[in-house]
Amino acid sequence: MGIRLVAFDLDGVLYRGKEVVPGAREGVQAVLDHGLQLQYVTNNATLHRSAIAARLDSMGFPATPEQVLGSAAATAAWLRGHIPAGSPVLAVGEPGLIQELSQAGFHAMHVRDAPEDGVAAAIVVGLDRSLTYDTLAVAQHHILHGALFVATNTDATFPAEGRLLPGGGAVVAAVATAAGVEPVVIGKPEPGMAEALRTLSGLSYEDMLFVGDRLDTDIAFGAAVGMRTLFVLSGVHGRHDIESFGVEPDFILESLAGLSRLLDELVSKP
């Protein structure tokens, strides 16, 4: 019976830095008005899901930690199926990532705090705005000695107020180049994030509409598993990029202010 869940990317869709994207609040409210399940899905791995929910709420978007799926939490969930509980895990990342890894049952810390002896079970890499040469060298050492190399996401950039900034993918690329090893990637557009969303929601992909501003991550992510996709022209990519990326969204909106009308059609559409 049509869609039952709408999942929103965050950066470039709901906000850019500290600025709310025009029409975004109306779009999120439209989901609630139509009685649909609301989910926020982000490749951001710097914040714990509770901090992301608090940030959303402060910007006028209703959100609970249970409604937030970040690549840090998805990565921690994936690791639970691949290394034993309590394993030492080192992060090239920020406190939110380390908190998610710790809550998943791992002995997690930043690589700068790594003991000099032993090898970590895994090196997890995301955006790290304190990245140094020493951080890179420690991560390289552990990967070369057998640590599993996992990337929260490979987004090269993310939108801020009036500009693009380097994303987690830039840090992942540095570690991969130093170690000569490609990581397992969990975040969009890889299937690990989709599997986490399906498990969290209890719904099938056909029940979901994914809303994003990036063709290479958001729209490719949803299309790959059979979600319907909505491309909103408020972030990184525009209409002119569709042919270049070879990804065709199901729907396109200039602004999320138009989402209510689209949902009128989709909710009752078989």
mmCIF file of C-alpha atoms in Angstrom:
data_model
loop_
_atom_site.group_PDB
_atom_site.id
_atom_site.type_symbol
_atom_site.label_atom_id
_atom_site.label_comp_id
_atom_site.label_asym_id
_atom_site.label_seq_id
_atom_site.Cartn_x
_atom_site.Cartn_y
_atom_site.Cartn_z
ATOM 1 C CA MET A 1 0.000 0.000 0.000
ATOM 2 C CA GLY A 2 2.358 2.741 -1.198
ATOM 3 C CA ILE A 3 5.176 3.895 1.055
ATOM 4 C CA ARG A 4 5.279 3.536 4.827
ATOM 5 C CA LEU A 5 8.584 5.222 5.675
ATOM 6 C CA VAL A 6 10.420 8.339 4.512
ATOM 7 C CA ALA A 7 14.143 8.523 5.254
ATOM 8 C CA PHE A 8 15.998 11.824 4.966
ATOM 9 C CA ASP A 9 19.656 12.473 4.433
ATOM 10 C CA LEU A 10 20.750 15.470 6.538
ATOM 11 C CA ASP A 11 23.564 17.627 5.142
ATOM 12 C CA GLY A 12 22.298 19.485 2.102
ATOM 13 C CA VAL A 13 18.744 18.175 2.544
ATOM 14 C CA LEU A 14 17.589 19.492 5.920
ATOM 15 C CA TYR A 15 20.442 21.847 6.722
ATOM 16 C CA ARG A 16 23.721 23.277 5.491
ATOM 17 C CA GLY A 17 25.971 23.807 8.478
ATOM 18 C CA LYS A 18 23.875 25.820 10.941
ATOM 19 C CA GLU A 19 21.362 26.957 8.316
ATOM 20 C CA VAL A 20 18.052 25.153 7.844
ATOM 21 C CA VAL A 21 17.314 24.508 4.161
ATOM 22 C CA PRO A 22 14.184 26.428 3.094
ATOM 23 C CA GLY A 23 11.173 24.118 2.958
ATOM 24 C CA ALA A 24 12.873 21.361 4.967
ATOM 25 C CA ARG A 25 10.762 21.719 8.110
ATOM 26 C CA GLU A 26 7.601 21.620 6.010
ATOM 27 C CA GLY A 27 8.820 18.461 4.306
ATOM 28 C CA VAL A 28 9.475 16.621 7.557
ATOM 29 C CA GLN A 29 6.123 17.727 8.962
ATOM 30 C CA ALA A 30 4.420 16.388 5.844
ATOM 31 C CA VAL A 31 5.763 12.915 6.643
ATOM 32 C CA LEU A 32 4.208 13.043 10.110
ATOM 33 C CA ASP A 33 0.957 14.499 8.773
ATOM 34 C CA HIS A 34 0.652 11.520 6.425
ATOM 35 C CA GLY A 35 1.162 9.075 9.301
ATOM 36 C CA LEU A 36 4.415 7.693 7.939
ATOM 37 C CA GLN A 37 7.452 6.395 9.764
ATOM 38 C CA LEU A 38 10.201 9.039 9.910
ATOM 39 C CA GLN A 39 13.884 8.198 9.782
ATOM 40 C CA TYR A 40 17.053 10.260 9.495
ATOM 41 C CA VAL A 41 19.935 8.520 7.729
ATOM 42 C CA THR A 42 23.335 10.177 7.537
ATOM 43 C CA ASN A 43 26.885 9.309 6.607
ATOM 44 C CA ASN A 44 28.000 11.689 9.359
ATOM 45 C CA ALA A 45 30.112 9.633 11.763
ATOM 46 C CA THR A 46 31.358 12.440 13.998
ATOM 47 C CA LEU A 47 28.340 12.522 16.330
ATOM 48 C CA HIS A 48 26.528 9.929 18.418
ATOM 49 C CA ARG A 49 22.909 9.413 17.356
ATOM 50 C CA SER A 50 21.655 11.169 20.513
ATOM 51 C CA ALA A 51 23.668 14.273 19.632
ATOM 52 C CA ILE A 52 22.350 14.206 16.070
ATOM 53 C CA ALA A 53 18.780 13.920 17.375
ATOM 54 C CA ALA A 54 19.364 16.831 19.768
ATOM 55 C CA ARG A 55 20.777 18.947 16.937
ATOM 56 C CA LEU A 56 17.798 18.166 14.718
ATOM 57 C CA ASP A 57 15.353 18.972 17.490
ATOM 58 C CA SER A 58 17.079 22.297 18.171
ATOM 59 C CA MET A 59 16.638 23.200 14.495
ATOM 60 C CA GLY A 60 12.928 22.459 14.534
ATOM 61 C CA PHE A 61 12.934 18.867 13.285
ATOM 62 C CA PRO A 62 11.209 16.354 15.595
ATOM 63 C CA ALA A 63 13.737 13.622 16.308
ATOM 64 C CA THR A 64 14.587 10.927 18.820
ATOM 65 C CA PRO A 65 17.822 8.900 18.910
ATOM 66 C CA GLU A 66 15.817 5.881 17.680
ATOM 67 C CA GLN A 67 14.924 7.815 14.523
ATOM 68 C CA VAL A 68 18.573 8.483 13.683
ATOM 69 C CA LEU A 69 20.797 6.073 11.787
ATOM 70 C CA GLY A 70 24.345 7.356 11.354
ATOM 71 C CA SER A 71 27.212 5.592 9.661
ATOM 72 C CA ALA A 72 28.987 5.320 13.033
ATOM 73 C CA ALA A 73 26.148 3.242 14.517
ATOM 74 C CA ALA A 74 25.802 1.196 11.321
ATOM 75 C CA THR A 75 29.544 0.496 11.339
ATOM 76 C CA ALA A 76 29.458 -0.591 14.982
ATOM 77 C CA ALA A 77 26.539 -2.918 14.218
ATOM 78 C CA TRP A 78 28.397 -4.423 11.261
ATOM 79 C CA LEU A 79 31.515 -5.021 13.336
ATOM 80 C CA ARG A 80 29.508 -6.996 15.908
ATOM 81 C CA GLY A 81 29.042 -9.655 13.249
ATOM 82 C CA HIS A 82 32.699 -9.776 12.238
ATOM 83 C CA ILE A 83 34.894 -9.498 15.346
ATOM 84 C CA PRO A 84 34.378 -10.710 18.925
ATOM 85 C CA ALA A 85 32.783 -8.520 21.581
ATOM 86 C CA GLY A 86 35.383 -6.700 23.653
ATOM 87 C CA SER A 87 37.906 -6.605 20.825
ATOM 88 C CA PRO A 88 40.274 -3.614 20.690
ATOM 89 C CA VAL A 89 39.094 -1.186 18.010
ATOM 90 C CA LEU A 90 40.980 1.975 17.086
ATOM 91 C CA ALA A 91 39.268 4.928 15.462
ATOM 92 C CA VAL A 92 40.502 7.656 13.185
ATOM 93 C CA GLY A 93 37.499 9.808 13.947
ATOM 94 C CA GLU A 94 35.736 11.964 16.497
ATOM 95 C CA PRO A 95 34.098 11.276 19.896
ATOM 96 C CA GLY A 96 30.704 10.268 18.493
ATOM 97 C CA LEU A 97 32.256 7.410 16.550
ATOM 98 C CA ILE A 98 34.195 6.168 19.565
ATOM 99 C CA GLN A 99 31.042 6.344 21.711
ATOM 100 C CA GLU A 100 29.065 4.242 19.213
ATOM 101 C CA LEU A 101 31.848 1.650 19.047
ATOM 102 C CA SER A 102 32.095 1.493 22.836
ATOM 103 C CA GLN A 103 28.332 1.085 23.258
ATOM 104 C CA ALA A 104 28.449 -1.772 20.746
ATOM 105 C CA GLY A 105 30.708 -3.651 23.155
ATOM 106 C CA PHE A 106 34.194 -2.948 21.822
ATOM 107 C CA HIS A 107 37.255 -1.638 23.638
ATOM 108 C CA ALA A 108 37.379 1.507 21.522
ATOM 109 C CA MET A 109 39.703 4.490 21.546
ATOM 110 C CA HIS A 110 41.272 7.005 19.175
ATOM 111 C CA VAL A 111 44.437 5.823 17.454
ATOM 112 C CA ARG A 112 46.424 8.529 19.221
ATOM 113 C CA ASP A 113 45.677 6.735 22.511
ATOM 114 C CA ALA A 114 46.644 3.285 21.207
ATOM 115 C CA PRO A 115 49.040 1.216 23.344
ATOM 116 C CA GLU A 116 52.435 0.627 21.790
ATOM 117 C CA ASP A 117 52.174 -3.165 21.910
ATOM 118 C CA GLY A 118 49.644 -5.430 20.204
ATOM 119 C CA VAL A 119 47.489 -5.013 17.102
ATOM 120 C CA ALA A 120 43.912 -3.795 17.089
ATOM 121 C CA ALA A 121 41.186 -6.074 15.715
ATOM 122 C CA ALA A 122 39.952 -3.219 13.527
ATOM 123 C CA ILE A 123 40.768 0.300 12.435
ATOM 124 C CA VAL A 124 37.613 2.355 11.833
ATOM 125 C CA VAL A 125 38.027 5.557 9.828
ATOM 126 C CA GLY A 126 35.668 8.490 9.430
ATOM 127 C CA LEU A 127 35.918 12.258 9.363
ATOM 128 C CA ASP A 128 38.645 13.387 11.782
ATOM 129 C CA ARG A 129 39.221 17.127 11.931
ATOM 130 C CA SER A 130 42.210 16.559 14.249
ATOM 131 C CA LEU A 131 43.996 14.342 11.706
ATOM 132 C CA THR A 132 47.789 14.422 12.026
ATOM 133 C CA TYR A 133 50.677 12.614 10.415
ATOM 134 C CA ASP A 134 51.162 10.549 13.589
ATOM 135 C CA THR A 135 47.495 9.476 13.478
ATOM 136 C CA LEU A 136 47.961 8.347 9.900
ATOM 137 C CA ALA A 137 51.139 6.454 10.759
ATOM 138 C CA VAL A 138 49.541 4.534 13.650
ATOM 139 C CA ALA A 139 46.537 3.548 11.521
ATOM 140 C CA GLN A 140 48.868 2.413 8.741
ATOM 141 C CA HIS A 141 50.896 0.294 11.196
ATOM 142 C CA HIS A 142 47.888 -1.603 12.544
ATOM 143 C CA ILE A 143 46.378 -2.249 9.111
ATOM 144 C CA LEU A 144 49.704 -3.516 7.751
ATOM 145 C CA HIS A 145 49.875 -5.904 10.718
ATOM 146 C CA GLY A 146 46.450 -7.399 10.132
ATOM 147 C CA ALA A 147 43.802 -5.071 11.573
ATOM 148 C CA LEU A 148 40.494 -5.049 9.689
ATOM 149 C CA PHE A 149 40.168 -1.708 7.865
ATOM 150 C CA VAL A 150 36.614 -0.328 7.930
ATOM 151 C CA ALA A 151 35.396 3.043 6.621
ATOM 152 C CA THR A 152 32.245 4.649 7.976
ATOM 153 C CA ASN A 153 31.762 6.363 4.599
ATOM 154 C CA THR A 154 33.683 7.666 1.603
ATOM 155 C CA ASP A 155 31.964 11.041 1.075
ATOM 156 C CA ALA A 156 34.642 13.272 -0.413
ATOM 157 C CA THR A 157 32.880 16.463 0.692
ATOM 158 C CA PHE A 158 29.947 17.770 2.694
ATOM 159 C CA PRO A 159 28.072 21.081 2.307
ATOM 160 C CA ALA A 160 28.464 23.857 4.868
ATOM 161 C CA GLU A 161 27.320 27.469 4.823
ATOM 162 C CA GLY A 162 28.191 28.690 1.333
ATOM 163 C CA ARG A 163 30.985 26.181 0.677
ATOM 164 C CA LEU A 164 32.041 22.538 0.517
ATOM 165 C CA LEU A 165 34.356 21.035 3.123
ATOM 166 C CA PRO A 166 36.472 17.843 2.970
ATOM 167 C CA GLY A 167 34.476 14.822 4.093
ATOM 168 C CA GLY A 168 35.270 11.507 5.720
ATOM 169 C CA GLY A 169 36.242 10.052 2.355
ATOM 170 C CA ALA A 170 39.247 12.353 2.208
ATOM 171 C CA VAL A 171 40.536 10.887 5.486
ATOM 172 C CA VAL A 172 39.737 7.326 4.370
ATOM 173 C CA ALA A 173 41.667 7.923 1.134
ATOM 174 C CA ALA A 174 44.733 9.065 3.076
ATOM 175 C CA VAL A 175 44.708 5.939 5.260
ATOM 176 C CA ALA A 176 44.076 3.664 2.266
ATOM 177 C CA THR A 177 46.966 5.242 0.342
ATOM 178 C CA ALA A 178 49.334 4.917 3.292
ATOM 179 C CA ALA A 179 48.407 1.281 3.973
ATOM 180 C CA GLY A 180 47.923 0.170 0.371
ATOM 181 C CA VAL A 181 44.665 -1.506 1.423
ATOM 182 C CA GLU A 182 41.078 -0.705 0.445
ATOM 183 C CA PRO A 183 38.543 -0.636 3.310
ATOM 184 C CA VAL A 184 35.210 -2.283 3.852
ATOM 185 C CA VAL A 185 32.788 0.648 3.460
ATOM 186 C CA ILE A 186 29.560 0.743 5.477
ATOM 187 C CA GLY A 187 27.912 4.103 4.730
ATOM 188 C CA LYS A 188 25.843 5.124 1.725
ATOM 189 C CA PRO A 189 25.788 3.973 -1.022
ATOM 190 C CA GLU A 190 27.033 0.624 0.300
ATOM 191 C CA PRO A 191 24.500 -2.035 1.381
ATOM 192 C CA GLY A 192 25.568 -2.111 5.044
ATOM 193 C CA MET A 193 23.628 1.073 5.754
ATOM 194 C CA ALA A 194 20.558 -0.191 3.896
ATOM 195 C CA GLU A 195 20.569 -3.436 5.863
ATOM 196 C CA ALA A 196 20.778 -1.483 9.115
ATOM 197 C CA LEU A 197 17.795 0.673 8.058
ATOM 198 C CA ARG A 198 15.713 -2.364 7.138
ATOM 199 C CA THR A 199 16.498 -4.024 10.476
ATOM 200 C CA LEU A 200 15.775 -0.845 12.422
ATOM 201 C CA SER A 201 12.457 -0.117 10.706
ATOM 202 C CA GLY A 202 11.164 -3.657 10.250
ATOM 203 C CA LEU A 203 10.022 -2.720 6.741
ATOM 204 C CA SER A 204 10.963 -3.860 3.262
ATOM 205 C CA TYR A 205 12.834 -1.565 0.883
ATOM 206 C CA GLU A 206 9.728 -1.285 -1.324
ATOM 207 C CA ASP A 207 7.982 0.475 1.583
ATOM 208 C CA MET A 208 10.603 3.239 1.726
ATOM 209 C CA LEU A 209 11.188 6.600 0.076
ATOM 210 C CA PHE A 210 14.745 7.880 0.407
ATOM 211 C CA VAL A 211 15.336 11.643 0.168
ATOM 212 C CA GLY A 212 18.792 12.963 -0.687
ATOM 213 C CA ASP A 213 20.809 15.650 -2.439
ATOM 214 C CA ARG A 214 23.707 13.523 -3.716
ATOM 215 C CA LEU A 215 23.289 11.274 -6.731
ATOM 216 C CA ASP A 216 26.399 9.188 -6.046
ATOM 217 C CA THR A 217 25.519 8.364 -2.445
ATOM 218 C CA ASP A 218 21.870 9.065 -1.576
ATOM 219 C CA ILE A 219 20.087 8.286 -4.828
ATOM 220 C CA ALA A 220 22.417 5.441 -5.797
ATOM 221 C CA PHE A 221 21.981 4.033 -2.287
ATOM 222 C CA GLY A 222 18.200 3.910 -2.453
ATOM 223 C CA ALA A 223 18.024 2.722 -6.046
ATOM 224 C CA ALA A 224 20.461 -0.144 -5.467
ATOM 225 C CA VAL A 225 18.167 -1.901 -2.994
ATOM 226 C CA GLY A 226 14.796 -1.010 -4.485
ATOM 227 C CA MET A 227 13.711 2.013 -2.469
ATOM 228 C CA ARG A 228 11.948 4.818 -4.259
ATOM 229 C CA THR A 229 14.160 7.892 -4.383
ATOM 230 C CA LEU A 230 13.544 11.627 -4.189
ATOM 231 C CA PHE A 231 16.299 13.939 -5.399
ATOM 232 C CA VAL A 232 16.056 17.386 -3.781
ATOM 233 C CA LEU A 233 17.951 20.234 -5.448
ATOM 234 C CA SER A 234 19.213 21.918 -2.281
ATOM 235 C CA GLY A 235 22.660 20.421 -1.823
ATOM 236 C CA VAL A 236 25.660 19.102 -3.710
ATOM 237 C CA HIS A 237 24.209 17.997 -7.066
ATOM 238 C CA GLY A 238 21.787 19.507 -9.588
ATOM 239 C CA ARG A 239 19.668 18.329 -12.522
ATOM 240 C CA HIS A 240 22.634 18.690 -14.865
ATOM 241 C CA ASP A 241 24.524 16.005 -12.906
ATOM 242 C CA ILE A 242 21.987 13.228 -13.505
ATOM 243 C CA GLU A 243 23.370 12.177 -16.880
ATOM 244 C CA SER A 244 26.970 12.321 -15.629
ATOM 245 C CA PHE A 245 26.316 9.982 -12.706
ATOM 246 C CA GLY A 246 23.977 7.674 -14.605
ATOM 247 C CA VAL A 247 21.540 7.483 -11.685
ATOM 248 C CA GLU A 248 17.911 8.360 -12.354
ATOM 249 C CA PRO A 249 15.862 9.372 -9.301
ATOM 250 C CA ASP A 250 12.185 8.460 -9.198
ATOM 251 C CA PHE A 251 11.198 11.998 -8.216
ATOM 252 C CA ILE A 252 12.821 15.442 -8.215
ATOM 253 C CA LEU A 253 11.820 18.466 -6.137
ATOM 254 C CA GLU A 254 13.300 21.939 -6.022
ATOM 255 C CA SER A 255 12.295 22.179 -2.365
ATOM 256 C CA LEU A 256 10.952 19.864 0.312
ATOM 257 C CA ALA A 257 8.057 22.283 0.623
ATOM 258 C CA GLY A 258 6.573 20.266 -2.251
ATOM 259 C CA LEU A 259 6.842 16.918 -0.465
ATOM 260 C CA SER A 260 3.303 16.976 0.952
ATOM 261 C CA ARG A 261 1.772 16.968 -2.523
ATOM 262 C CA LEU A 262 4.022 14.113 -3.614
ATOM 263 C CA LEU A 263 3.080 12.090 -0.531
ATOM 264 C CA ASP A 264 -0.610 12.615 -1.337
ATOM 265 C CA GLU A 265 0.048 10.504 -4.436
ATOM 266 C CA LEU A 266 2.488 7.987 -3.000
ATOM 267 C CA VAL A 267 0.793 6.988 0.238
ATOM 268 C CA SER A 268 -2.295 5.643 -1.532
ATOM 269 C CA LYS A 269 -0.442 4.431 -4.621
ATOM 270 C CA PRO A 270 -0.265 0.609 -4.877
#
